[in-house]
PDB file of C-alpha atoms and ligand atoms in Angstrom:
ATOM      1  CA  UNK M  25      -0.177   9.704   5.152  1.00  0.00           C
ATOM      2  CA  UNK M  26       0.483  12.977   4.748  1.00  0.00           C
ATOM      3  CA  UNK M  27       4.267  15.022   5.727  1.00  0.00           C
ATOM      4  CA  UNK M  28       4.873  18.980   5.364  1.00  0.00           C
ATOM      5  CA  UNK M  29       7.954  18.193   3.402  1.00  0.00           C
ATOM      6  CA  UNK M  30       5.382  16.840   1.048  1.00  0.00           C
ATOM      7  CA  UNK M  31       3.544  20.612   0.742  1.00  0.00           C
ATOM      8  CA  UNK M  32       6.966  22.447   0.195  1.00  0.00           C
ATOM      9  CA  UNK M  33       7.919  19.702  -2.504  1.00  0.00           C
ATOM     10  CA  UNK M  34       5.085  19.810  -4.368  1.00  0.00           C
ATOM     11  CA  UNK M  35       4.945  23.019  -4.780  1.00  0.00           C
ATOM     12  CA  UNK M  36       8.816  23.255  -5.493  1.00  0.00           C
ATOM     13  CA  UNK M  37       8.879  20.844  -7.989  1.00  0.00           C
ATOM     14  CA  UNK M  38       6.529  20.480 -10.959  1.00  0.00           C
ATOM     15  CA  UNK M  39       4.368  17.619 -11.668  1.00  0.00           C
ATOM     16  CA  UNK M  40       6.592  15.739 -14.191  1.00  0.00           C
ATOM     17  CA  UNK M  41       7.045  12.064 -15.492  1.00  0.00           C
ATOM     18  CA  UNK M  42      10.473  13.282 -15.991  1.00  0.00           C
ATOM     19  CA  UNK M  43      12.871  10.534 -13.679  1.00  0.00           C
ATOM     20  CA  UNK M  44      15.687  12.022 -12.254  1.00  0.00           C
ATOM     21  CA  UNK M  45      18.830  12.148 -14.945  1.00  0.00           C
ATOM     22  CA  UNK M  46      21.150  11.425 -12.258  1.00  0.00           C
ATOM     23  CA  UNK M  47      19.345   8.486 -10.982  1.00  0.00           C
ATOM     24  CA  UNK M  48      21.982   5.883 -12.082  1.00  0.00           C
ATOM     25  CA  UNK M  49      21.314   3.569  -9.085  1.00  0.00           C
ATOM     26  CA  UNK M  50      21.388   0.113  -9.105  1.00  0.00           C
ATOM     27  CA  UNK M  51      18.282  -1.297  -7.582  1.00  0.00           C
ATOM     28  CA  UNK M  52      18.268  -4.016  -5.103  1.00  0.00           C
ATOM     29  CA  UNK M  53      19.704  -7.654  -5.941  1.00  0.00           C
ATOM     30  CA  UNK M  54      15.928 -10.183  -5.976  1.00  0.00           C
ATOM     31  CA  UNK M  55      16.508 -12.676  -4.159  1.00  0.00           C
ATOM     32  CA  UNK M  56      12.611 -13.978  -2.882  1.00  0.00           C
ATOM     33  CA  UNK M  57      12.454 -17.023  -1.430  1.00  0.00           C
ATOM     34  CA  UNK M  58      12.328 -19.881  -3.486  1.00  0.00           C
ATOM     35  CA  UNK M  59       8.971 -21.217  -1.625  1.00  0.00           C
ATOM     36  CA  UNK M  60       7.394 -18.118  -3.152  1.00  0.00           C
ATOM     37  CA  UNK M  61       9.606 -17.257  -6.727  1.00  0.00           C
ATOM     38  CA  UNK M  62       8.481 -21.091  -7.673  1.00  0.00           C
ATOM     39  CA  UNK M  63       5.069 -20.643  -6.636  1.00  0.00           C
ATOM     40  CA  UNK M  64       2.863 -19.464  -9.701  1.00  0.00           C
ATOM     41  CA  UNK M  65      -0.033 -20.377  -7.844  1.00  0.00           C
ATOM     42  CA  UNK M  66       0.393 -16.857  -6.255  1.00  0.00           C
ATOM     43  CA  UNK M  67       0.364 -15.375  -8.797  1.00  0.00           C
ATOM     44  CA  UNK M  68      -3.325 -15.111 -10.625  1.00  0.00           C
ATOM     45  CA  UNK M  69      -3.852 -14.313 -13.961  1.00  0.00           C
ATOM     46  CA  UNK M  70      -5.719 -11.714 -16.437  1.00  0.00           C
ATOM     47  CA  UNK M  71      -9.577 -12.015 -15.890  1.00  0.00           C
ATOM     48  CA  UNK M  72      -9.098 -14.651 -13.100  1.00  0.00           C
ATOM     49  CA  UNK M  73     -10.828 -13.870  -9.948  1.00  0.00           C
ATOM     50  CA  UNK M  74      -8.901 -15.358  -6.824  1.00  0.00           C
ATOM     51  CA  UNK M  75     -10.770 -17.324  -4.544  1.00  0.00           C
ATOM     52  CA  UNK M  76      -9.580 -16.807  -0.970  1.00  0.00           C
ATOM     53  CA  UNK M  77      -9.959 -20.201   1.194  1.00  0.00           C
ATOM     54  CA  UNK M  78     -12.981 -19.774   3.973  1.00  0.00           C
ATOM     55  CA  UNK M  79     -11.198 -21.721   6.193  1.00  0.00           C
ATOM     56  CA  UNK M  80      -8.765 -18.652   6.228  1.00  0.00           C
ATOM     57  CA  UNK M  81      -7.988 -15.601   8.171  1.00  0.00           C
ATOM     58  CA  UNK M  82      -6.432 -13.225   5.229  1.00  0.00           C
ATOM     59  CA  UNK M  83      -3.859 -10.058   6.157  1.00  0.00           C
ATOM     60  CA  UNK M  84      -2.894  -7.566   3.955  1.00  0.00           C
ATOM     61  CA  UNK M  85       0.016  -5.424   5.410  1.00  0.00           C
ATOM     62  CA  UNK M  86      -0.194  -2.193   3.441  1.00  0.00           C
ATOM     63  CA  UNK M  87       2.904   0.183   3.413  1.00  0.00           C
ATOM     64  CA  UNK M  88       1.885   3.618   1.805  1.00  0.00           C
ATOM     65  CA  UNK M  89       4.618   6.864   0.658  1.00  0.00           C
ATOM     66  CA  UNK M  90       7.238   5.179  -0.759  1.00  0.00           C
ATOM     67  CA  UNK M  91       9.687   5.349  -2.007  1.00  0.00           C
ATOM     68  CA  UNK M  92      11.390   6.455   0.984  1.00  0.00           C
ATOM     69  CA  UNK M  93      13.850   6.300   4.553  1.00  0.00           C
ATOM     70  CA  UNK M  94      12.423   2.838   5.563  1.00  0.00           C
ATOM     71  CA  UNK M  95      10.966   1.273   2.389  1.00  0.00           C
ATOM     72  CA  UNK M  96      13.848  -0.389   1.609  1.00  0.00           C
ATOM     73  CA  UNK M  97      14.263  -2.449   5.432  1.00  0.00           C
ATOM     74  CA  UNK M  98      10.519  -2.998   5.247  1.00  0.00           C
ATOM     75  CA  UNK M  99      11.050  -4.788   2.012  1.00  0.00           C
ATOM     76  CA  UNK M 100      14.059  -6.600   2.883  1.00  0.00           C
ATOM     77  CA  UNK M 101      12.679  -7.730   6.454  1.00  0.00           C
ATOM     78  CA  UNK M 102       9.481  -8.711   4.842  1.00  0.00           C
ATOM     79  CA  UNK M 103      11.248 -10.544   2.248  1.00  0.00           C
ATOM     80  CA  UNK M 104      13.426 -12.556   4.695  1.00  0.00           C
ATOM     81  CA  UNK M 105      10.572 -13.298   6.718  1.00  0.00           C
ATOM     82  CA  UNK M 106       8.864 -14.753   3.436  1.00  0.00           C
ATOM     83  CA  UNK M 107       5.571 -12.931   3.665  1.00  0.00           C
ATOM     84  CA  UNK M 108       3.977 -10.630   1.259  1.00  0.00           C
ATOM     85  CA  UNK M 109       3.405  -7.154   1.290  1.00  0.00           C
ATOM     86  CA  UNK M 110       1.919  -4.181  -0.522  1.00  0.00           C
ATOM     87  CA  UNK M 111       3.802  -0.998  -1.499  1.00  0.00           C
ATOM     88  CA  UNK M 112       1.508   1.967  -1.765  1.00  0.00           C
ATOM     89  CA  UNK M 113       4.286   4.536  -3.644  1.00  0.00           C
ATOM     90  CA  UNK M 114       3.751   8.444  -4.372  1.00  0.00           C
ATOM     91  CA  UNK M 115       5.344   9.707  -7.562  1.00  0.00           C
ATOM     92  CA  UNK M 116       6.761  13.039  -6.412  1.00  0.00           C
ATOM     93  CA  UNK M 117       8.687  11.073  -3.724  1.00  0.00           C
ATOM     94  CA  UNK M 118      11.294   9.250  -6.560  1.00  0.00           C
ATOM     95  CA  UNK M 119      12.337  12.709  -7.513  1.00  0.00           C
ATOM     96  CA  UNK M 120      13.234  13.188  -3.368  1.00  0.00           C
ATOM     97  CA  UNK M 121      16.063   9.892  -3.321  1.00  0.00           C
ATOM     98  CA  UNK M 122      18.458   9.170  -5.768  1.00  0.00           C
ATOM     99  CA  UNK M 123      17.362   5.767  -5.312  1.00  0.00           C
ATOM    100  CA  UNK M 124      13.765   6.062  -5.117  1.00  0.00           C
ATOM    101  CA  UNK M 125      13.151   4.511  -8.537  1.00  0.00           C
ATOM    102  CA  UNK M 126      15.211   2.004  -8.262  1.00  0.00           C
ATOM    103  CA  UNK M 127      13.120   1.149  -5.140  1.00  0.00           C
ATOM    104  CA  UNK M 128       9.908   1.311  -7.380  1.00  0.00           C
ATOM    105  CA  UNK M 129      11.553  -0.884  -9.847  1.00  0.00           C
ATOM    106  CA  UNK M 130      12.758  -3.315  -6.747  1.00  0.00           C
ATOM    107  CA  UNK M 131       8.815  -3.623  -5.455  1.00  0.00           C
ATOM    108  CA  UNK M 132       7.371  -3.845  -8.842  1.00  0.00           C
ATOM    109  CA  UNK M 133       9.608  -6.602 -10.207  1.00  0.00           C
ATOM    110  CA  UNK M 134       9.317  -8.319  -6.708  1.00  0.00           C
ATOM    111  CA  UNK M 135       5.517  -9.634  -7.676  1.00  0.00           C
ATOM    112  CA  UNK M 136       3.899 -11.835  -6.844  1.00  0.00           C
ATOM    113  CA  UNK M 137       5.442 -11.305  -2.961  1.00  0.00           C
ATOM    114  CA  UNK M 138       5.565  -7.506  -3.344  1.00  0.00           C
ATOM    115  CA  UNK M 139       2.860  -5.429  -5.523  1.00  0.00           C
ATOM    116  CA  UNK M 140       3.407  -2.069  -6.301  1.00  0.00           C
ATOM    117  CA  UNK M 141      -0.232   0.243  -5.986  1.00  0.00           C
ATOM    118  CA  UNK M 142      -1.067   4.054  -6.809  1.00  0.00           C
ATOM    119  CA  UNK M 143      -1.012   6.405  -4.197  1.00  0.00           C
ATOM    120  CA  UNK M 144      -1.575   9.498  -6.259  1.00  0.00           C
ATOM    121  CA  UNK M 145       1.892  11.625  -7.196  1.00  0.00           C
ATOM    122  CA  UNK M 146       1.710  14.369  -5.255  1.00  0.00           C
ATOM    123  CA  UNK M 147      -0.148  13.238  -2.329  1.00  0.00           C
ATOM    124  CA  UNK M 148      -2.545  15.693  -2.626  1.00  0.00           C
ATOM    125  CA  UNK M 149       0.189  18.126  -1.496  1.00  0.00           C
ATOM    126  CA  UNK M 150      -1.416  17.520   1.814  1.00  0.00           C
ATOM    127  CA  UNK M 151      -4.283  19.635   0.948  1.00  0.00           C
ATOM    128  CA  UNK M 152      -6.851  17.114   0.989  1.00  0.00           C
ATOM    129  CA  UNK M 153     -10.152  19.486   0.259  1.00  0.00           C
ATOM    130  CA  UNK M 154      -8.533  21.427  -2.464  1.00  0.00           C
ATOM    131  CA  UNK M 155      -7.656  18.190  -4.098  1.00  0.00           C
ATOM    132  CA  UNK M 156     -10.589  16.636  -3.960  1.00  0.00           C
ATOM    133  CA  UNK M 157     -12.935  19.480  -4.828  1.00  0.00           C
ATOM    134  CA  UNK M 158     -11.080  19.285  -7.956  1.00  0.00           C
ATOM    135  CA  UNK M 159     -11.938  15.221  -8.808  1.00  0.00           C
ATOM    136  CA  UNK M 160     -10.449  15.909 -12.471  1.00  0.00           C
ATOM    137  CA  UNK M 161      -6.977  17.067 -11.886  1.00  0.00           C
ATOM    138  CA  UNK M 162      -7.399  14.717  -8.906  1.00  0.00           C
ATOM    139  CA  UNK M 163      -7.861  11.902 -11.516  1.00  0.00           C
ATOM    140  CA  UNK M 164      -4.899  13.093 -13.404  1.00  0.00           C
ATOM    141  CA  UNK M 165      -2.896  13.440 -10.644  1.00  0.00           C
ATOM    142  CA  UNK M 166      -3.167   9.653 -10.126  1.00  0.00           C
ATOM    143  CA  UNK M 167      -3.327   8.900 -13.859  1.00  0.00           C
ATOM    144  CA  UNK M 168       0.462  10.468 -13.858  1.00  0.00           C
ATOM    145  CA  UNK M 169       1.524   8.165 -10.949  1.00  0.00           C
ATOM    146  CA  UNK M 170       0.260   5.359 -12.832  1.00  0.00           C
ATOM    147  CA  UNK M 171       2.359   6.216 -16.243  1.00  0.00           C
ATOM    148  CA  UNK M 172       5.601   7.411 -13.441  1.00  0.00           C
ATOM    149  CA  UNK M 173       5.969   4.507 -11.439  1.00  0.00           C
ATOM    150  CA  UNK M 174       4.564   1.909 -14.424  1.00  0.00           C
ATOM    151  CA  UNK M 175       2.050   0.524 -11.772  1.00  0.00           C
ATOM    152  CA  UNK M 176       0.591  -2.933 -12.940  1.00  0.00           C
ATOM    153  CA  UNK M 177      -2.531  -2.862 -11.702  1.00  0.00           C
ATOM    154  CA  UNK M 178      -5.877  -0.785 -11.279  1.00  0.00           C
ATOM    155  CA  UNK M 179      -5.208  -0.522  -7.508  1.00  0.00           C
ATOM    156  CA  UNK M 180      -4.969   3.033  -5.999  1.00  0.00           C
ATOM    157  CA  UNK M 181      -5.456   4.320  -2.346  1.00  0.00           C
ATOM    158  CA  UNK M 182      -6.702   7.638  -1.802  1.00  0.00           C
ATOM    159  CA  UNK M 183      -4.194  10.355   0.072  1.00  0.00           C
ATOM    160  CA  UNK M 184      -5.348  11.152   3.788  1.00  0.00           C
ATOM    161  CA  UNK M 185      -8.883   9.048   3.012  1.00  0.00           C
ATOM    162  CA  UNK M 186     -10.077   5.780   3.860  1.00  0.00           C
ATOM    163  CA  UNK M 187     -12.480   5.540   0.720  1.00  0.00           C
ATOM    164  CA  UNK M 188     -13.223   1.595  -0.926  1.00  0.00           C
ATOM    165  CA  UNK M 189     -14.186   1.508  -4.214  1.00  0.00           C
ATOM    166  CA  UNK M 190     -14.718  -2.328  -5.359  1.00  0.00           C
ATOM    167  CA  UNK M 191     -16.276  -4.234  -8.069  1.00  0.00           C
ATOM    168  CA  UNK M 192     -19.510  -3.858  -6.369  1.00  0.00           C
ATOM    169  CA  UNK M 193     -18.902  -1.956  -3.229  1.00  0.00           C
ATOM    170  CA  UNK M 194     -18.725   1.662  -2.856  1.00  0.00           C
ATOM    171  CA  UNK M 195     -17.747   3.338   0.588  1.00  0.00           C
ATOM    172  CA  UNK M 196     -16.784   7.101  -0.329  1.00  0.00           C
ATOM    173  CA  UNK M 197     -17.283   9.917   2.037  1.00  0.00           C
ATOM    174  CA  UNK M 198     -19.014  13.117   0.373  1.00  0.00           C
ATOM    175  CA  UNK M 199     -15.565  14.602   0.259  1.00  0.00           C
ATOM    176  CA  UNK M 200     -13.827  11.844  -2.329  1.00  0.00           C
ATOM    177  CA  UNK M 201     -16.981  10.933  -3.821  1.00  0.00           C
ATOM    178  CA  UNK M 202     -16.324  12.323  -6.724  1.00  0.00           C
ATOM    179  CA  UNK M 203     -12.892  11.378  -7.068  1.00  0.00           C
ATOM    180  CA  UNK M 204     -14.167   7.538  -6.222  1.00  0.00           C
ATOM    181  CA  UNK M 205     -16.446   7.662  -9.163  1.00  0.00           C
ATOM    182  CA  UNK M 206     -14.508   8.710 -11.636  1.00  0.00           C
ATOM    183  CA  UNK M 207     -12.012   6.396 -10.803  1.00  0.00           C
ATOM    184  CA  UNK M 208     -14.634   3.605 -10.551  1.00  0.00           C
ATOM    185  CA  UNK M 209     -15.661   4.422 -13.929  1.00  0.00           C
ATOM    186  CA  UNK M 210     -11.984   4.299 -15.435  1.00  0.00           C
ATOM    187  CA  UNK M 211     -12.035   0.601 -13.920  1.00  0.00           C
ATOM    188  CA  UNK M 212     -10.122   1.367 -10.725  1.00  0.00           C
ATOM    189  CA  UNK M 213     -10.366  -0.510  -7.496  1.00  0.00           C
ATOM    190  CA  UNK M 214      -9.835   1.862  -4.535  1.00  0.00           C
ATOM    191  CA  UNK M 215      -8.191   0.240  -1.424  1.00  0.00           C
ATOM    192  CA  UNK M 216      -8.543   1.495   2.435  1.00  0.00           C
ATOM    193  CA  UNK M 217      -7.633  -0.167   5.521  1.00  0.00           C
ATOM    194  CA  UNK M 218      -9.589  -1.615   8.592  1.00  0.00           C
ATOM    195  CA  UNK M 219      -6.933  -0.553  11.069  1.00  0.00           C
ATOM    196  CA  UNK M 220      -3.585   1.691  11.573  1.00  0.00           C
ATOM    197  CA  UNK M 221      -0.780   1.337  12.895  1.00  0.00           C
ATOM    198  CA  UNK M 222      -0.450   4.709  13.717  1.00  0.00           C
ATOM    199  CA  UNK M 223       3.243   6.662  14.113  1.00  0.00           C
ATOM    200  CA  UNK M 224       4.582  10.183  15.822  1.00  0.00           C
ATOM    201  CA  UNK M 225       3.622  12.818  13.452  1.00  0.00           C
ATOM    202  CA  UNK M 226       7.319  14.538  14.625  1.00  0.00           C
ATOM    203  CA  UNK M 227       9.486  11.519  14.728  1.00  0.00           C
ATOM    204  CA  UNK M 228       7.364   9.134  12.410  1.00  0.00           C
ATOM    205  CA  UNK M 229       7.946   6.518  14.591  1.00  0.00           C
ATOM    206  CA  UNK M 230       5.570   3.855  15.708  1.00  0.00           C
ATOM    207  CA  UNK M 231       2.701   5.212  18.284  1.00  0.00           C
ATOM    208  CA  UNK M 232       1.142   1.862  19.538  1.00  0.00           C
ATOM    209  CA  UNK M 233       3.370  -1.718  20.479  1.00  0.00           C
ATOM    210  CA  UNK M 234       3.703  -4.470  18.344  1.00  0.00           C
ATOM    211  CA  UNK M 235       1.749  -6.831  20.925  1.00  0.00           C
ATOM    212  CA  UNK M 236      -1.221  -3.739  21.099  1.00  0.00           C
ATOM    213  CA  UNK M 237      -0.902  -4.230  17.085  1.00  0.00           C
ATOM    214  CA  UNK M 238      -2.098  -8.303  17.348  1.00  0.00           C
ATOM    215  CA  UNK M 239      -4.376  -8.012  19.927  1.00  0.00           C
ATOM    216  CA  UNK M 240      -6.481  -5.601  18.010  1.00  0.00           C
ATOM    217  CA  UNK M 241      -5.522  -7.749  14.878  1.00  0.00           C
ATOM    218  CA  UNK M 242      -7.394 -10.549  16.852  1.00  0.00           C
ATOM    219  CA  UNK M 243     -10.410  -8.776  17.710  1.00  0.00           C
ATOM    220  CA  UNK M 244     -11.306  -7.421  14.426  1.00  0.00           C
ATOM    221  CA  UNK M 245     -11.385 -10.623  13.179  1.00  0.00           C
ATOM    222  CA  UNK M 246     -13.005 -12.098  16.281  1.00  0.00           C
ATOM    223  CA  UNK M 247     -16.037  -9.668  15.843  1.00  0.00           C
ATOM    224  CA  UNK M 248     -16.056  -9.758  12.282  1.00  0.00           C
ATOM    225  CA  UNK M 249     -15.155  -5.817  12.210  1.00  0.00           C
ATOM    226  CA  UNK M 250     -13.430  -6.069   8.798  1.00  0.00           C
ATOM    227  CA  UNK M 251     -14.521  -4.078   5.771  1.00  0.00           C
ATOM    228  CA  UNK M 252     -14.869  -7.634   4.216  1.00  0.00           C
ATOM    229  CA  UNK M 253     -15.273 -10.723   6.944  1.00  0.00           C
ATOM    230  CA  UNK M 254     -11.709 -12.686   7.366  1.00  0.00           C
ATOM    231  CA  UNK M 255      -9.785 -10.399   5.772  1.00  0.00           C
ATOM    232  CA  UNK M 256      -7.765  -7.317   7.391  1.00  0.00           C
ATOM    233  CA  UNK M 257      -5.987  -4.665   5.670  1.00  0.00           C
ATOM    234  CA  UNK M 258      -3.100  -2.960   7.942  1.00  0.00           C
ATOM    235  CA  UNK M 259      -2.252   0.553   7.316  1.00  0.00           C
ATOM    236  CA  UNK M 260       1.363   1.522   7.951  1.00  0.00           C
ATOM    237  CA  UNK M 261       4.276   3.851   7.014  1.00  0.00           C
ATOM    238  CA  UNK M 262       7.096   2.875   5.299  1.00  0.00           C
ATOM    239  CA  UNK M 263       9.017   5.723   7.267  1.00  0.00           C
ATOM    240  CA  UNK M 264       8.098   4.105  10.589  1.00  0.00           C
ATOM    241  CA  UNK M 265      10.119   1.667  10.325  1.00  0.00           C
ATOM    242  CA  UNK M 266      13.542   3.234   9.129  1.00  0.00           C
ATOM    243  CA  UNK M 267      15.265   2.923  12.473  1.00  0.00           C
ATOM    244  CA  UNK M 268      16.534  -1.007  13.341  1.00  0.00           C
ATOM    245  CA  UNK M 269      14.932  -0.879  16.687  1.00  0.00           C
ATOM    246  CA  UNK M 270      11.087  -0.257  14.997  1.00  0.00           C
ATOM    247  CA  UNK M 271      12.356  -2.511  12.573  1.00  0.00           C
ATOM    248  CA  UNK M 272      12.135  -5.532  15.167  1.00  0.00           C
ATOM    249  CA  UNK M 273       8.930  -4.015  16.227  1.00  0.00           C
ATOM    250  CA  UNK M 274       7.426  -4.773  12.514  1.00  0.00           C
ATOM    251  CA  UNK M 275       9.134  -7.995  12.898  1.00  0.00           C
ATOM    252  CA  UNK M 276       7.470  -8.772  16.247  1.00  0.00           C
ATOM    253  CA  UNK M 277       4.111  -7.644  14.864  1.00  0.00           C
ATOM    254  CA  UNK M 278       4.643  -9.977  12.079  1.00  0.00           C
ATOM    255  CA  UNK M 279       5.644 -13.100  14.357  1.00  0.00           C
ATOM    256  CA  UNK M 280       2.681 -12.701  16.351  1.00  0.00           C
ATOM    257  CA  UNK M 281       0.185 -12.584  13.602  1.00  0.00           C
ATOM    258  CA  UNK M 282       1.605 -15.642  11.774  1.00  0.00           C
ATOM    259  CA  UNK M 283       1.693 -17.600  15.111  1.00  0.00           C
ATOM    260  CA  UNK M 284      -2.212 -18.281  14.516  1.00  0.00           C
ATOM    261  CA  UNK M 285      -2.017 -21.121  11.785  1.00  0.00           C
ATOM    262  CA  UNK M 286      -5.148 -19.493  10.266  1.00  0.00           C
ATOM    263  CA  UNK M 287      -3.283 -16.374   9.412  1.00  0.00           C
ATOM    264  CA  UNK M 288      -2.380 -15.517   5.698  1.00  0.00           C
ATOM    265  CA  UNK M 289      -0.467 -12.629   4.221  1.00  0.00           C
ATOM    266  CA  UNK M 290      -1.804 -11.665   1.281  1.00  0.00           C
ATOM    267  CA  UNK M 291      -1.373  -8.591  -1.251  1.00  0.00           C
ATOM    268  CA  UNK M 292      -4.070  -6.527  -2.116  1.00  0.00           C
ATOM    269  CA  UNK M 293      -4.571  -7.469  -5.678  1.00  0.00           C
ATOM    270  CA  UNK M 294      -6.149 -10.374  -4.179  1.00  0.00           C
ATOM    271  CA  UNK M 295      -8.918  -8.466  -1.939  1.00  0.00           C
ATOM    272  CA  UNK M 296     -12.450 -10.081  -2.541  1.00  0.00           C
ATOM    273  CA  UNK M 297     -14.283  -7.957  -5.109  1.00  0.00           C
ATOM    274  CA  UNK M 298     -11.752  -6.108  -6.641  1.00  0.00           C
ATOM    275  CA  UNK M 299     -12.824  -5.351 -10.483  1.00  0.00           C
ATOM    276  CA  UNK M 300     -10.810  -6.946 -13.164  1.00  0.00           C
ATOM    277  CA  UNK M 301      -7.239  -5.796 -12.698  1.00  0.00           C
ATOM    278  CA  UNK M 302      -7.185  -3.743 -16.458  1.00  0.00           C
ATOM    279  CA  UNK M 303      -3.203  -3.622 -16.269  1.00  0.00           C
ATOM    280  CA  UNK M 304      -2.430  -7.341 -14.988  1.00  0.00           C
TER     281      UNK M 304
HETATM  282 ZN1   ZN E  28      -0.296   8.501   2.326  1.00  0.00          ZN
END
């Protein structure tokens, strides 16, 4: 969630909707698999609240600080694989990659099998108090990543926080509850996670095994341990993921989940509860 590079940046570069000049990269060729480009049924509409089948075990894989070293083979693996995914992107972070809006752009324009969400711009800076003491330039912190990366939607996690905000479910520590509420009251949905998949804070990569990754899948579901019953939001890094070798490891994770015939693989815009998505 949170990387001391991030600090230094932050405080090296100003907070600016200003894309790089130099940026003149091309982004990444679409090509989603017909099965899901032709189905507009995945796709739901202004107003329209989605109705998730019972009979259903929903997943909602959840990659957050993009754009960066690894969002681009999480994409393209989850895009061969056919499955959707959600792109949690920090602002500052396109100014650190030539390419990284043109790997915004790629995610946005990928809907409805990729959807691009807020995850503030400067990520707090990694100073999570200070951030959140101050809910108003919080709030305009993520009001700038909305209007940098053209988000679609009223969908934002919170930096370093697992805090829900929904249409009529709240679940804010005393630290972001201010932040929560103003962002409630602007009509945003806020989005945690019911388990990580957590990764080396020195070499980013993965921490547990794909197989330790389904079984604990299994069980939240088994004992009904999700936020919201049959559906599970996974937490991960794009960065994790930037080497081929934990590559295959998201890949195995991803086999193993779909193996249950229940199993869907959803993105977050279709979370029971969520408000009416202002931006859709
Ligand atoms: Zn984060």
């Amino acid at each position: 969630m949170c990387t001391r590079f991030l600090l230094l940046v932050g405080s090296i570069i100003g907070l600016s909707c200003n894309p790089n000049p130099e940026n003149t990269t091309t982004p990444i060729k679409e090509e989603i698999p017909s099965n899901i480009a032709h189905d507009t049924s995945l796709s739901i509409s202004p107003q329209q609240v989605y109705q998730p089948d019972k009979n259903k075990l929903y997943i909602y894989l959840t990659f957050d600080d993009g754009p960066q070293h690894g969002t681009e083979a999480v994409f393209n693996l989850c895009k061969t694989e056919g499955i959707k995914a959600s792109f949690f992107m920090v602002g500052l972070h396109t100014k650190l990659r030539s390419d990284g809006m043109a790997l915004v752009d790629t995610v946005r324009s990928a809907y409805p099998q990729f959807l691009l969400a807020n995850h503030s711009f400067t990520h707090a800076n990694g100073k999570y108090k200070k951030f959140y003491t101050q809910p108003d330039s919080a709030y305009k912190d993520f009001m700038l990543a909305q209007t940098c990366l053209k988000v679609p939607y009223s969908i934002i996690r919170l930096p370093g926080n697992n805090g829900w905000v929904l249409s009529d479910t709240q679940h804010l520590s005393t630290l972001v509850r201010a932040i929560g509420k103003k962002l409630d009251s602007a009509g945003y949905n806020i989005i945690g996670w019911d388990m990580e998949w957590h990764f080396d804070k020195h070499s980013a990569k993965p921490v547990q095994s794909a197989q330790t990754i389904i079984t604990k899948a299994n069980e939240l579901f088994q004992e009904n341990k999700t936020f919201h019953a049959n559906h599970l939001v996974i937490l991960m890094h794009d960065r994790m993921f930037r080497d081929s070798a934990d590559l295959l490891k998201l890949k195995e994770m991803i086999t193993g989940l779909r193996a249950n015939p229940s199993v869907v693989f959803e993105t977050v815009d279709h979370y029971p509860g969520l408000k009416w998505l202002n931006n859709r």
